[in-house]
Tab-separated table of C-alpha atoms in Angstrom:
chain	number	residue	atom	x	y	z
A	1	UNK	CA	8.561	5.699	38.658
A	2	UNK	CA	7.791	1.934	38.177
A	3	UNK	CA	4.495	0.602	37.492
A	4	UNK	CA	3.707	-2.793	39.440
A	5	UNK	CA	1.264	-5.140	38.320
A	6	UNK	CA	-2.057	-5.192	40.099
A	7	UNK	CA	-3.101	-8.344	41.692
A	8	UNK	CA	-4.474	-11.007	39.348
A	9	UNK	CA	-8.326	-11.314	38.983
A	10	UNK	CA	-10.436	-14.116	39.700
A	11	UNK	CA	-11.220	-16.707	42.519
A	12	UNK	CA	-9.732	-20.136	42.666
A	13	UNK	CA	-12.413	-22.716	41.784
A	14	UNK	CA	-10.623	-25.930	40.927
A	15	UNK	CA	-7.286	-27.303	42.265
A	16	UNK	CA	-4.867	-29.331	40.333
A	17	UNK	CA	-1.418	-30.163	41.619
A	18	UNK	CA	0.227	-26.788	41.410
A	19	UNK	CA	-2.254	-24.960	39.143
A	20	UNK	CA	-5.495	-23.581	40.233
A	21	UNK	CA	-8.454	-22.885	37.481
A	22	UNK	CA	-8.907	-19.375	37.671
A	23	UNK	CA	-11.958	-18.913	35.874
A	24	UNK	CA	-15.223	-21.008	36.034
A	25	UNK	CA	-16.298	-19.190	33.143
A	26	UNK	CA	-15.347	-18.180	29.617
A	27	UNK	CA	-16.369	-15.505	27.144
A	28	UNK	CA	-18.665	-16.649	24.124
A	29	UNK	CA	-20.187	-14.738	21.461
A	30	UNK	CA	-24.064	-14.763	21.530
A	31	UNK	CA	-25.367	-16.795	18.411
A	32	UNK	CA	-27.468	-14.620	16.184
A	33	UNK	CA	-28.926	-14.437	12.815
A	34	UNK	CA	-26.946	-11.026	12.064
A	35	UNK	CA	-23.511	-11.446	10.472
A	36	UNK	CA	-23.019	-7.825	10.185
A	37	UNK	CA	-22.932	-7.415	13.877
A	38	UNK	CA	-20.260	-4.488	14.649
A	39	UNK	CA	-18.740	-6.440	17.328
A	40	UNK	CA	-16.876	-8.493	14.635
A	41	UNK	CA	-13.540	-7.216	15.679
A	42	UNK	CA	-13.685	-7.757	19.596
A	43	UNK	CA	-12.342	-10.756	21.420
A	44	UNK	CA	-15.145	-10.681	23.519
A	45	UNK	CA	-18.046	-8.269	24.248
A	46	UNK	CA	-19.670	-7.082	27.243
A	47	UNK	CA	-23.029	-7.318	25.191
A	48	UNK	CA	-22.698	-11.172	25.142
A	49	UNK	CA	-23.213	-13.663	27.850
A	50	UNK	CA	-21.014	-15.302	30.148
A	51	UNK	CA	-21.512	-18.956	30.382
A	52	UNK	CA	-20.165	-21.556	32.843
A	53	UNK	CA	-17.324	-23.925	31.677
A	54	UNK	CA	-18.009	-27.614	32.222
A	55	UNK	CA	-14.900	-30.052	32.457
A	56	UNK	CA	-15.568	-31.537	29.223
A	57	UNK	CA	-15.853	-28.006	27.697
A	58	UNK	CA	-12.200	-27.421	29.061
A	59	UNK	CA	-10.826	-30.447	27.207
A	60	UNK	CA	-12.215	-29.534	23.789
A	61	UNK	CA	-9.623	-26.830	23.632
A	62	UNK	CA	-5.697	-26.737	24.010
A	63	UNK	CA	-5.722	-24.383	27.282
A	64	UNK	CA	-7.193	-23.268	30.270
A	65	UNK	CA	-6.684	-20.262	32.296
A	66	UNK	CA	-4.951	-21.087	35.655
A	67	UNK	CA	-3.246	-19.411	38.551
A	68	UNK	CA	0.067	-20.313	40.090
A	69	UNK	CA	1.120	-18.927	43.238
A	70	UNK	CA	4.622	-18.056	41.771
A	71	UNK	CA	3.523	-17.032	38.179
A	72	UNK	CA	0.150	-15.710	38.852
A	73	UNK	CA	-2.633	-15.825	36.111
A	74	UNK	CA	-1.621	-17.734	32.879
A	75	UNK	CA	-2.471	-20.041	30.139
A	76	UNK	CA	-1.721	-23.855	30.523
A	77	UNK	CA	-2.202	-26.723	28.065
A	78	UNK	CA	-5.420	-28.589	29.074
A	79	UNK	CA	-4.071	-31.644	26.650
A	80	UNK	CA	-0.844	-32.386	25.023
A	81	UNK	CA	-0.083	-29.994	22.133
A	82	UNK	CA	2.066	-30.799	19.143
A	83	UNK	CA	4.579	-28.422	17.386
A	84	UNK	CA	3.064	-25.989	14.928
A	85	UNK	CA	-0.449	-26.634	16.492
A	86	UNK	CA	-2.467	-23.448	16.857
A	87	UNK	CA	-3.161	-22.946	20.586
A	88	UNK	CA	-6.652	-21.434	20.393
A	89	UNK	CA	-7.808	-24.000	17.630
A	90	UNK	CA	-10.398	-26.368	18.978
A	91	UNK	CA	-10.636	-29.824	18.629
A	92	UNK	CA	-12.831	-31.021	15.936
A	93	UNK	CA	-16.143	-32.103	17.166
A	94	UNK	CA	-19.740	-32.658	15.757
A	95	UNK	CA	-21.374	-29.425	15.357
A	96	UNK	CA	-24.911	-28.667	16.740
A	97	UNK	CA	-27.516	-27.176	14.928
A	98	UNK	CA	-27.191	-23.489	14.646
A	99	UNK	CA	-23.644	-23.941	16.369
A	100	UNK	CA	-21.106	-21.632	15.044
A	101	UNK	CA	-17.697	-21.996	16.728
A	102	UNK	CA	-16.024	-19.026	15.020
A	103	UNK	CA	-18.501	-16.732	16.859
A	104	UNK	CA	-16.865	-17.659	20.383
A	105	UNK	CA	-14.556	-15.492	22.291
A	106	UNK	CA	-11.067	-14.889	20.557
A	107	UNK	CA	-12.573	-16.739	17.888
A	108	UNK	CA	-11.615	-16.353	14.259
A	109	UNK	CA	-10.162	-18.313	11.278
A	110	UNK	CA	-8.231	-21.372	12.245
A	111	UNK	CA	-7.769	-20.346	15.865
A	112	UNK	CA	-6.656	-16.608	15.266
A	113	UNK	CA	-7.681	-14.005	17.635
A	114	UNK	CA	-9.691	-10.798	17.064
A	115	UNK	CA	-8.399	-7.790	19.059
A	116	UNK	CA	-10.147	-5.937	21.640
A	117	UNK	CA	-8.794	-2.857	19.746
A	118	UNK	CA	-5.954	-1.878	17.453
A	119	UNK	CA	-4.776	1.153	15.810
A	120	UNK	CA	-2.146	1.642	13.000
A	121	UNK	CA	0.979	3.451	13.637
A	122	UNK	CA	0.273	7.032	12.848
A	123	UNK	CA	3.215	7.123	10.391
A	124	UNK	CA	1.725	4.636	8.267
A	125	UNK	CA	-1.618	5.875	7.796
A	126	UNK	CA	-1.167	5.724	3.998
A	127	UNK	CA	-0.090	2.376	3.949
A	128	UNK	CA	-2.083	0.291	6.516
A	129	UNK	CA	-5.936	-0.304	6.780
A	130	UNK	CA	-7.349	2.016	9.351
A	131	UNK	CA	-9.191	-0.755	10.982
A	132	UNK	CA	-7.482	-4.303	10.560
A	133	UNK	CA	-4.020	-2.783	9.961
A	134	UNK	CA	-3.836	-4.805	6.358
A	135	UNK	CA	-1.914	-3.551	3.573
A	136	UNK	CA	-3.551	-0.815	1.333
A	137	UNK	CA	-3.213	-1.965	-2.325
A	138	UNK	CA	-2.705	0.775	-4.787
A	139	UNK	CA	-6.256	0.741	-6.077
A	140	UNK	CA	-7.546	1.209	-2.790
A	141	UNK	CA	-5.237	4.063	-2.096
A	142	UNK	CA	-6.187	5.641	-5.502
A	143	UNK	CA	-9.855	4.487	-5.314
A	144	UNK	CA	-9.165	2.864	-8.867
A	145	UNK	CA	-11.514	0.082	-9.688
A	146	UNK	CA	-10.666	-0.624	-13.292
A	147	UNK	CA	-11.469	-4.334	-12.830
A	148	UNK	CA	-14.974	-3.669	-11.440
A	149	UNK	CA	-13.856	-4.868	-8.223
A	150	UNK	CA	-15.689	-3.910	-5.058
A	151	UNK	CA	-13.112	-1.450	-3.185
A	152	UNK	CA	-13.505	0.961	-0.400
A	153	UNK	CA	-14.865	4.293	-1.070
A	154	UNK	CA	-12.713	5.761	1.596
A	155	UNK	CA	-9.057	5.268	0.771
A	156	UNK	CA	-8.281	4.388	4.418
A	157	UNK	CA	-9.794	0.875	4.501
A	158	UNK	CA	-8.426	-2.150	2.574
A	159	UNK	CA	-11.778	-3.460	1.747
A	160	UNK	CA	-15.611	-2.521	1.909
A	161	UNK	CA	-16.083	-4.957	4.677
A	162	UNK	CA	-13.403	-3.093	6.799
A	163	UNK	CA	-15.038	0.169	5.909
A	164	UNK	CA	-18.746	-1.068	6.716
A	165	UNK	CA	-17.627	-2.493	10.021
A	166	UNK	CA	-15.276	0.703	11.009
A	167	UNK	CA	-18.487	2.936	10.112
A	168	UNK	CA	-20.811	0.916	12.266
A	169	UNK	CA	-18.336	0.828	15.278
A	170	UNK	CA	-16.682	4.227	15.503
A	171	UNK	CA	-15.904	5.803	12.212
A	172	UNK	CA	-19.153	7.665	11.766
A	173	UNK	CA	-18.658	9.576	14.964
A	174	UNK	CA	-14.932	9.817	14.529
A	175	UNK	CA	-15.515	11.585	11.248
A	176	UNK	CA	-17.374	14.537	12.999
A	177	UNK	CA	-14.285	15.062	15.417
A	178	UNK	CA	-11.495	17.344	15.147
A	179	UNK	CA	-8.527	14.848	15.571
A	180	UNK	CA	-6.005	17.347	14.168
A	181	UNK	CA	-4.365	18.377	17.699
A	182	UNK	CA	-4.576	14.828	18.910
A	183	UNK	CA	-2.683	13.361	16.117
A	184	UNK	CA	-0.195	16.275	15.934
A	185	UNK	CA	0.868	15.647	19.407
A	186	UNK	CA	1.035	11.914	18.984
A	187	UNK	CA	3.408	12.210	16.031
A	188	UNK	CA	5.587	14.793	17.571
A	189	UNK	CA	5.661	12.845	20.710
A	190	UNK	CA	6.033	9.388	19.004
A	191	UNK	CA	2.908	7.937	21.036
A	192	UNK	CA	0.609	5.336	19.902
A	193	UNK	CA	-1.413	4.687	23.226
A	194	UNK	CA	-3.469	7.896	23.341
A	195	UNK	CA	-4.880	7.058	19.856
A	196	UNK	CA	-5.873	3.534	21.046
A	197	UNK	CA	-7.638	4.959	23.989
A	198	UNK	CA	-9.416	7.440	21.598
A	199	UNK	CA	-10.701	4.540	19.477
A	200	UNK	CA	-12.145	2.780	22.460
A	201	UNK	CA	-13.602	5.977	23.712
A	202	UNK	CA	-14.956	6.876	20.198
A	203	UNK	CA	-16.736	3.551	19.842
A	204	UNK	CA	-18.294	3.976	23.248
A	205	UNK	CA	-19.847	7.356	22.300
A	206	UNK	CA	-21.078	6.027	19.172
A	207	UNK	CA	-22.640	2.872	20.729
A	208	UNK	CA	-24.123	5.070	23.326
A	209	UNK	CA	-26.154	7.466	21.243
A	210	UNK	CA	-29.926	7.137	21.813
A	211	UNK	CA	-32.369	7.351	19.153
A	212	UNK	CA	-35.635	9.142	19.542
A	213	UNK	CA	-38.665	7.349	21.037
A	214	UNK	CA	-39.862	5.572	18.203
A	215	UNK	CA	-36.225	4.055	17.368
A	216	UNK	CA	-36.266	2.877	21.092
A	217	UNK	CA	-39.525	1.228	20.599
A	218	UNK	CA	-38.303	-0.632	17.385
A	219	UNK	CA	-35.135	-1.788	19.564
A	220	UNK	CA	-37.268	-2.868	22.257
A	221	UNK	CA	-39.251	-5.370	20.109
A	222	UNK	CA	-35.898	-7.004	18.815
A	223	UNK	CA	-35.050	-8.397	22.135
A	224	UNK	CA	-38.405	-9.038	23.707
A	225	UNK	CA	-37.621	-12.765	24.271
A	226	UNK	CA	-34.616	-12.370	26.465
A	227	UNK	CA	-34.356	-12.071	30.265
A	228	UNK	CA	-33.435	-8.211	29.898
A	229	UNK	CA	-36.975	-7.627	29.072
A	230	UNK	CA	-38.282	-9.317	32.439
A	231	UNK	CA	-35.083	-7.382	34.119
A	232	UNK	CA	-36.457	-4.047	32.889
A	233	UNK	CA	-40.150	-4.764	33.814
A	234	UNK	CA	-39.434	-6.009	37.347
A	235	UNK	CA	-36.631	-4.039	38.594
A	236	UNK	CA	-36.857	-0.733	36.565
A	237	UNK	CA	-40.443	-0.448	36.113
A	238	UNK	CA	-41.451	-2.109	39.452
A	239	UNK	CA	-43.923	-4.467	38.148
A	240	UNK	CA	-44.648	-7.597	40.041
A	241	UNK	CA	-43.228	-10.748	38.697
A	242	UNK	CA	-46.783	-12.530	38.876
A	243	UNK	CA	-48.124	-9.790	36.498
A	244	UNK	CA	-45.123	-10.177	34.137
A	245	UNK	CA	-45.522	-13.779	34.164
A	246	UNK	CA	-49.096	-13.440	32.771
A	247	UNK	CA	-48.171	-10.955	29.969
A	248	UNK	CA	-47.723	-11.741	26.493
A	249	UNK	CA	-44.702	-10.704	24.440
A	250	UNK	CA	-46.646	-8.078	22.619
A	251	UNK	CA	-48.089	-6.475	25.777
A	252	UNK	CA	-44.817	-6.565	27.396
A	253	UNK	CA	-43.059	-4.800	24.369
A	254	UNK	CA	-45.937	-2.248	24.550
A	255	UNK	CA	-45.298	-1.448	28.178
A	256	UNK	CA	-41.697	-1.148	27.886
A	257	UNK	CA	-42.239	1.097	24.717
A	258	UNK	CA	-44.672	3.311	26.773
A	259	UNK	CA	-42.154	3.653	29.564
A	260	UNK	CA	-39.352	4.558	27.146
A	261	UNK	CA	-41.696	7.148	25.389
A	262	UNK	CA	-42.250	8.783	28.930
A	263	UNK	CA	-38.566	8.814	29.962
A	264	UNK	CA	-37.896	10.587	26.519
A	265	UNK	CA	-40.695	13.146	27.155
A	266	UNK	CA	-39.191	13.948	30.549
A	267	UNK	CA	-35.728	14.253	29.346
A	268	UNK	CA	-36.945	16.561	26.488
A	269	UNK	CA	-38.841	18.704	29.116
A	270	UNK	CA	-35.598	18.980	31.297
A	271	UNK	CA	-33.314	19.851	28.478
A	272	UNK	CA	-35.742	21.757	26.375
A	273	UNK	CA	-33.447	21.133	23.610
A	274	UNK	CA	-34.363	18.104	21.761
A	275	UNK	CA	-35.905	18.023	18.453
A	276	UNK	CA	-37.842	15.030	16.785
A	277	UNK	CA	-35.043	12.341	15.608
A	278	UNK	CA	-32.515	14.049	17.889
A	279	UNK	CA	-29.755	11.524	19.689
A	280	UNK	CA	-28.353	12.005	23.108
A	281	UNK	CA	-25.789	10.182	24.989
A	282	UNK	CA	-26.916	6.944	27.353
A	283	UNK	CA	-24.249	7.221	29.850
A	284	UNK	CA	-24.650	3.554	31.276
A	285	UNK	CA	-24.071	2.214	27.740
A	286	UNK	CA	-21.073	4.536	27.304
A	287	UNK	CA	-19.496	3.337	30.481
A	288	UNK	CA	-20.068	-0.143	29.627
A	289	UNK	CA	-18.235	0.004	26.536
A	290	UNK	CA	-15.491	2.403	27.745
A	291	UNK	CA	-14.326	-0.591	30.148
A	292	UNK	CA	-14.151	-3.080	27.473
A	293	UNK	CA	-10.583	-3.941	28.468
A	294	UNK	CA	-11.083	-4.062	32.309
A	295	UNK	CA	-10.478	-7.826	32.398
A	296	UNK	CA	-6.658	-7.425	31.334
A	297	UNK	CA	-3.925	-6.888	33.989
A	298	UNK	CA	-3.185	-3.161	34.973
A	299	UNK	CA	-0.931	-1.117	37.346
A	300	UNK	CA	-2.727	1.018	39.704
A	301	UNK	CA	-1.132	4.547	39.778
A	302	UNK	CA	-2.391	7.075	42.300
A	303	UNK	CA	-3.361	10.453	40.874
A	304	UNK	CA	-0.595	12.403	42.471
A	305	UNK	CA	1.981	9.798	40.987
A	306	UNK	CA	0.775	9.812	37.361
A	307	UNK	CA	2.925	11.383	34.774
A	308	UNK	CA	2.315	15.036	33.791
A	309	UNK	CA	2.179	13.826	30.088
A	310	UNK	CA	-0.957	11.453	30.995
A	311	UNK	CA	-2.858	14.521	32.138
A	312	UNK	CA	-1.729	16.259	29.125
A	313	UNK	CA	-3.077	13.436	26.888
A	314	UNK	CA	-6.034	12.943	28.741
A	315	UNK	CA	-6.917	16.575	28.367
A	316	UNK	CA	-6.576	16.418	24.665
A	317	UNK	CA	-8.721	13.239	24.407
A	318	UNK	CA	-11.660	14.993	26.245
A	319	UNK	CA	-11.277	17.905	23.707
A	320	UNK	CA	-11.253	15.484	20.830
A	321	UNK	CA	-14.296	13.576	22.215
A	322	UNK	CA	-16.063	16.899	22.837
A	323	UNK	CA	-15.466	18.089	19.135
A	324	UNK	CA	-18.078	15.329	18.073
A	325	UNK	CA	-20.793	17.191	16.136
A	326	UNK	CA	-23.542	15.533	18.381
A	327	UNK	CA	-21.914	16.641	21.529
A	328	UNK	CA	-20.116	19.918	20.818
A	329	UNK	CA	-23.165	22.242	21.497
A	330	UNK	CA	-24.456	20.548	24.748
A	331	UNK	CA	-22.861	21.027	27.952
A	332	UNK	CA	-25.011	18.067	29.411
A	333	UNK	CA	-23.639	15.661	26.969
A	334	UNK	CA	-19.997	17.062	27.528
A	335	UNK	CA	-20.612	16.258	31.127
A	336	UNK	CA	-21.357	12.671	30.518
A	337	UNK	CA	-18.243	12.335	28.505
A	338	UNK	CA	-15.950	13.974	31.395
A	339	UNK	CA	-17.914	11.705	33.984
A	340	UNK	CA	-16.902	8.463	32.440
A	341	UNK	CA	-13.877	9.184	30.543
A	342	UNK	CA	-12.156	10.606	33.825
A	343	UNK	CA	-8.279	10.620	34.536
A	344	UNK	CA	-8.538	7.342	36.554
A	345	UNK	CA	-10.146	5.472	33.538
A	346	UNK	CA	-7.405	7.019	31.226
A	347	UNK	CA	-4.575	5.929	33.496
A	348	UNK	CA	-5.669	2.686	34.167
A	349	UNK	CA	-6.174	2.047	30.372
A	350	UNK	CA	-2.893	3.291	29.500
A	351	UNK	CA	-1.429	1.026	32.025
A	352	UNK	CA	-3.324	-1.976	30.485
A	353	UNK	CA	-1.840	-0.890	27.105
A	354	UNK	CA	1.805	-0.724	28.654
A	355	UNK	CA	1.420	-4.305	30.123
A	356	UNK	CA	-0.631	-5.904	27.459
A	357	UNK	CA	-0.347	-4.507	23.969
A	358	UNK	CA	1.391	-6.371	21.119
A	359	UNK	CA	3.170	-4.835	18.300
A	360	UNK	CA	1.586	-5.916	14.995
A	361	UNK	CA	4.459	-6.922	12.761
A	362	UNK	CA	4.563	-8.439	9.055
A	363	UNK	CA	6.719	-7.720	6.172
A	364	UNK	CA	5.767	-5.719	3.207
A	365	UNK	CA	4.351	-7.979	0.658
A	366	UNK	CA	5.980	-8.146	-2.848
A	367	UNK	CA	2.633	-7.449	-4.638
A	368	UNK	CA	2.658	-3.989	-2.863
A	369	UNK	CA	6.160	-3.024	-4.119
A	370	UNK	CA	6.738	-1.181	-7.243
A	371	UNK	CA	6.828	-4.285	-9.393
A	372	UNK	CA	5.388	-7.926	-8.790
A	373	UNK	CA	8.104	-10.017	-7.488
A	374	UNK	CA	10.554	-7.150	-7.219
A	375	UNK	CA	12.321	-8.423	-4.028
A	376	UNK	CA	14.703	-5.278	-3.839
A	377	UNK	CA	11.646	-2.988	-3.768
A	378	UNK	CA	9.974	-5.068	-1.483
A	379	UNK	CA	12.906	-5.028	1.000
A	380	UNK	CA	13.375	-1.434	0.419
A	381	UNK	CA	9.473	-0.604	1.217
A	382	UNK	CA	9.796	-2.841	4.373
A	383	UNK	CA	12.696	-1.086	5.841
A	384	UNK	CA	11.506	2.354	5.202
A	385	UNK	CA	8.239	1.184	6.972
A	386	UNK	CA	10.189	-0.044	10.096
A	387	UNK	CA	12.096	3.163	10.274
A	388	UNK	CA	8.780	5.203	10.173
A	389	UNK	CA	6.941	2.881	12.453
A	390	UNK	CA	9.473	1.742	14.947
A	391	UNK	CA	9.402	-1.723	13.505
A	392	UNK	CA	5.587	-2.054	13.870
A	393	UNK	CA	2.505	-1.860	11.574
A	394	UNK	CA	0.316	-1.021	14.538
A	395	UNK	CA	-0.681	-2.044	18.133
A	396	UNK	CA	-3.504	-4.305	19.386
A	397	UNK	CA	-4.601	-5.829	22.558
A	398	UNK	CA	-6.182	-9.308	22.761
A	399	UNK	CA	-8.249	-10.873	25.498
A	400	UNK	CA	-6.707	-14.150	25.698
A	401	UNK	CA	-3.475	-13.183	24.418
A	402	UNK	CA	-2.776	-10.845	27.454
A	403	UNK	CA	-3.110	-13.737	29.607
A	404	UNK	CA	0.126	-15.481	28.360
A	405	UNK	CA	3.110	-15.097	30.863
A	406	UNK	CA	6.696	-14.688	29.619
A	407	UNK	CA	9.608	-16.886	29.197
A	408	UNK	CA	12.929	-16.191	27.572
A	409	UNK	CA	12.594	-19.701	26.138
A	410	UNK	CA	8.903	-19.660	25.086
A	411	UNK	CA	6.885	-22.499	23.954
A	412	UNK	CA	4.674	-20.460	21.944
A	413	UNK	CA	5.253	-18.054	18.862
A	414	UNK	CA	3.289	-15.059	17.973
A	415	UNK	CA	2.296	-14.601	14.365
A	416	UNK	CA	0.040	-12.512	12.145
A	417	UNK	CA	-0.528	-14.963	9.384
A	418	UNK	CA	-3.383	-12.803	7.338
A	419	UNK	CA	-0.947	-9.486	7.435
A	420	UNK	CA	-3.331	-7.891	9.489
A	421	UNK	CA	-4.541	-7.424	13.250
A	422	UNK	CA	-5.779	-11.168	13.458
A	423	UNK	CA	-3.138	-12.884	15.674
A	424	UNK	CA	-2.096	-16.518	15.942
A	425	UNK	CA	-0.384	-18.283	18.891
A	426	UNK	CA	1.329	-21.322	17.620
A	427	UNK	CA	3.331	-23.805	19.627
A	428	UNK	CA	7.051	-24.048	18.688
A	429	UNK	CA	7.544	-27.129	20.322
A	430	UNK	CA	5.788	-30.201	21.695
A	431	UNK	CA	3.854	-29.226	25.189
A	432	UNK	CA	2.702	-31.586	27.485
A	433	UNK	CA	-0.594	-31.266	29.305
A	434	UNK	CA	-0.510	-28.933	32.284
A	435	UNK	CA	2.535	-27.218	31.218
A	436	UNK	CA	2.292	-23.353	31.124
A	437	UNK	CA	2.042	-21.708	27.598
A	438	UNK	CA	4.393	-18.834	27.308
A	439	UNK	CA	5.501	-16.115	24.943
A	440	UNK	CA	8.461	-13.515	24.866
A	441	UNK	CA	7.638	-10.167	25.958
A	442	UNK	CA	10.792	-8.786	24.479
A	443	UNK	CA	12.647	-9.343	21.142
A	444	UNK	CA	14.886	-12.318	21.676
A	445	UNK	CA	16.496	-11.752	18.144
A	446	UNK	CA	18.403	-8.661	19.458
A	447	UNK	CA	22.125	-9.490	20.150
A	448	UNK	CA	21.583	-7.868	23.663
A	449	UNK	CA	18.934	-10.341	24.429
A	450	UNK	CA	21.939	-13.047	24.781
A	451	UNK	CA	22.698	-11.316	28.036
A	452	UNK	CA	20.606	-12.392	30.790
A	453	UNK	CA	21.375	-9.329	32.987
A	454	UNK	CA	20.126	-7.189	30.028
A	455	UNK	CA	17.081	-9.365	29.583
A	456	UNK	CA	15.931	-9.032	33.068
A	457	UNK	CA	16.718	-5.065	33.009
A	458	UNK	CA	14.532	-4.789	30.064
A	459	UNK	CA	11.684	-6.770	31.574
A	460	UNK	CA	11.870	-5.103	35.039
A	461	UNK	CA	11.885	-1.662	33.447
A	462	UNK	CA	8.976	-2.400	31.120
A	463	UNK	CA	6.733	-4.900	33.149
A	464	UNK	CA	7.896	-4.519	36.750
A	465	UNK	CA	9.085	-8.083	37.232
A	466	UNK	CA	12.430	-9.723	37.602
A	467	UNK	CA	12.428	-12.730	35.109
A	468	UNK	CA	12.770	-16.226	36.902
A	469	UNK	CA	12.144	-18.347	33.720
A	470	UNK	CA	14.245	-21.517	33.546
A	471	UNK	CA	16.551	-19.986	30.782
A	472	UNK	CA	17.249	-17.003	33.248
A	473	UNK	CA	17.906	-19.275	36.328
A	474	UNK	CA	20.080	-21.686	34.356
A	475	UNK	CA	22.190	-18.843	32.735
A	476	UNK	CA	22.632	-16.790	36.048
A	477	UNK	CA	23.736	-20.211	37.657
A	478	UNK	CA	26.271	-20.801	35.068
């Protein structure tokens, strides 16, 4: 069964000669004072506002998202880009007060992109960080701190920062789950996408836990100056807009707090299970984070056409989620999980992984081999790692990275300069304004890639299209 790409998202907003501006908005991180926000490893977050893109805003970067009637959605150069220039590095401009460009969607150091999610290859758990896919040093794996350096207390992370971010995002919940059947199944069948789906689902579950009424009251006060408070008062609590306009922030926070306390009391009475300080799943929040990858292109597969293995993987995913300590004894909480992470969610997410995932690849460094600078040891370890992982350190999906179209003669290279899941897209030639930015979906270093028929067959099998890039057209004519 072939999977064919779903129609591209977005409406035409602005026309050029051959390319239409697809989105009149872009993703940005909210600016805040909390540097420890656990969204640090996302390209964009559904928590954060979407703001309109002005014409001069587009010109401050190297690209815009456009739609071509033949090529579909893609990235195009908004100005001339020089060879070796980072595509997502914005032009330098005067900073406004409290402005932090690194907090913007797909941001990161020097134009490097943070993934929506990533996961190490299962055979390399003992070699790579469980969060960022960076190399684990010997002192980290052995929890050795002879030089008084701050290292992760958990041998699965390359740094205390990664351990902290993972715990805040998904790891606290994952540690209470039984992953053994899922990991064994993926290892035996050489699968990676079920574990990526599980990470998104686990993060969604962790983010959805609601604290008791007192904790909810504190959370309400934190965002009392935002529009979400007005929305709750007017639309959810049916208070008139006139009355809300006359409220002080303190009074509004009190009214919301009282409403939340009433809701908690009603829920406790219904279930008759809650104890003071207990937590339950907020389904709306869980569903929001479960769909964090929904803007990526996917293939729609009817349920009767789904692979039997997908249903088997989905059943294992549900079993793993329901083994969570806070869920396992509550049929009500399990029902919430089943309703959000249904087979339709899993199938759509799996096709998104197939069409948009990147193999994170970088060679093992000499410093991690048996002796410093031992090139032979480094190459042996790299070869061993490649055999164990299928030449991959892990897999990741990226918001902007997924919008590149393919070419067998790409003008953009994909690299992982920090030897972790932060990706950088770099021009490998001078690119003219308005020209499409392309990457290669297949390995062009393989001998078989010299044959146009084999390249096209590989692309059609994996991605459902016949390549009509200039190189393929030229080689076919010749």
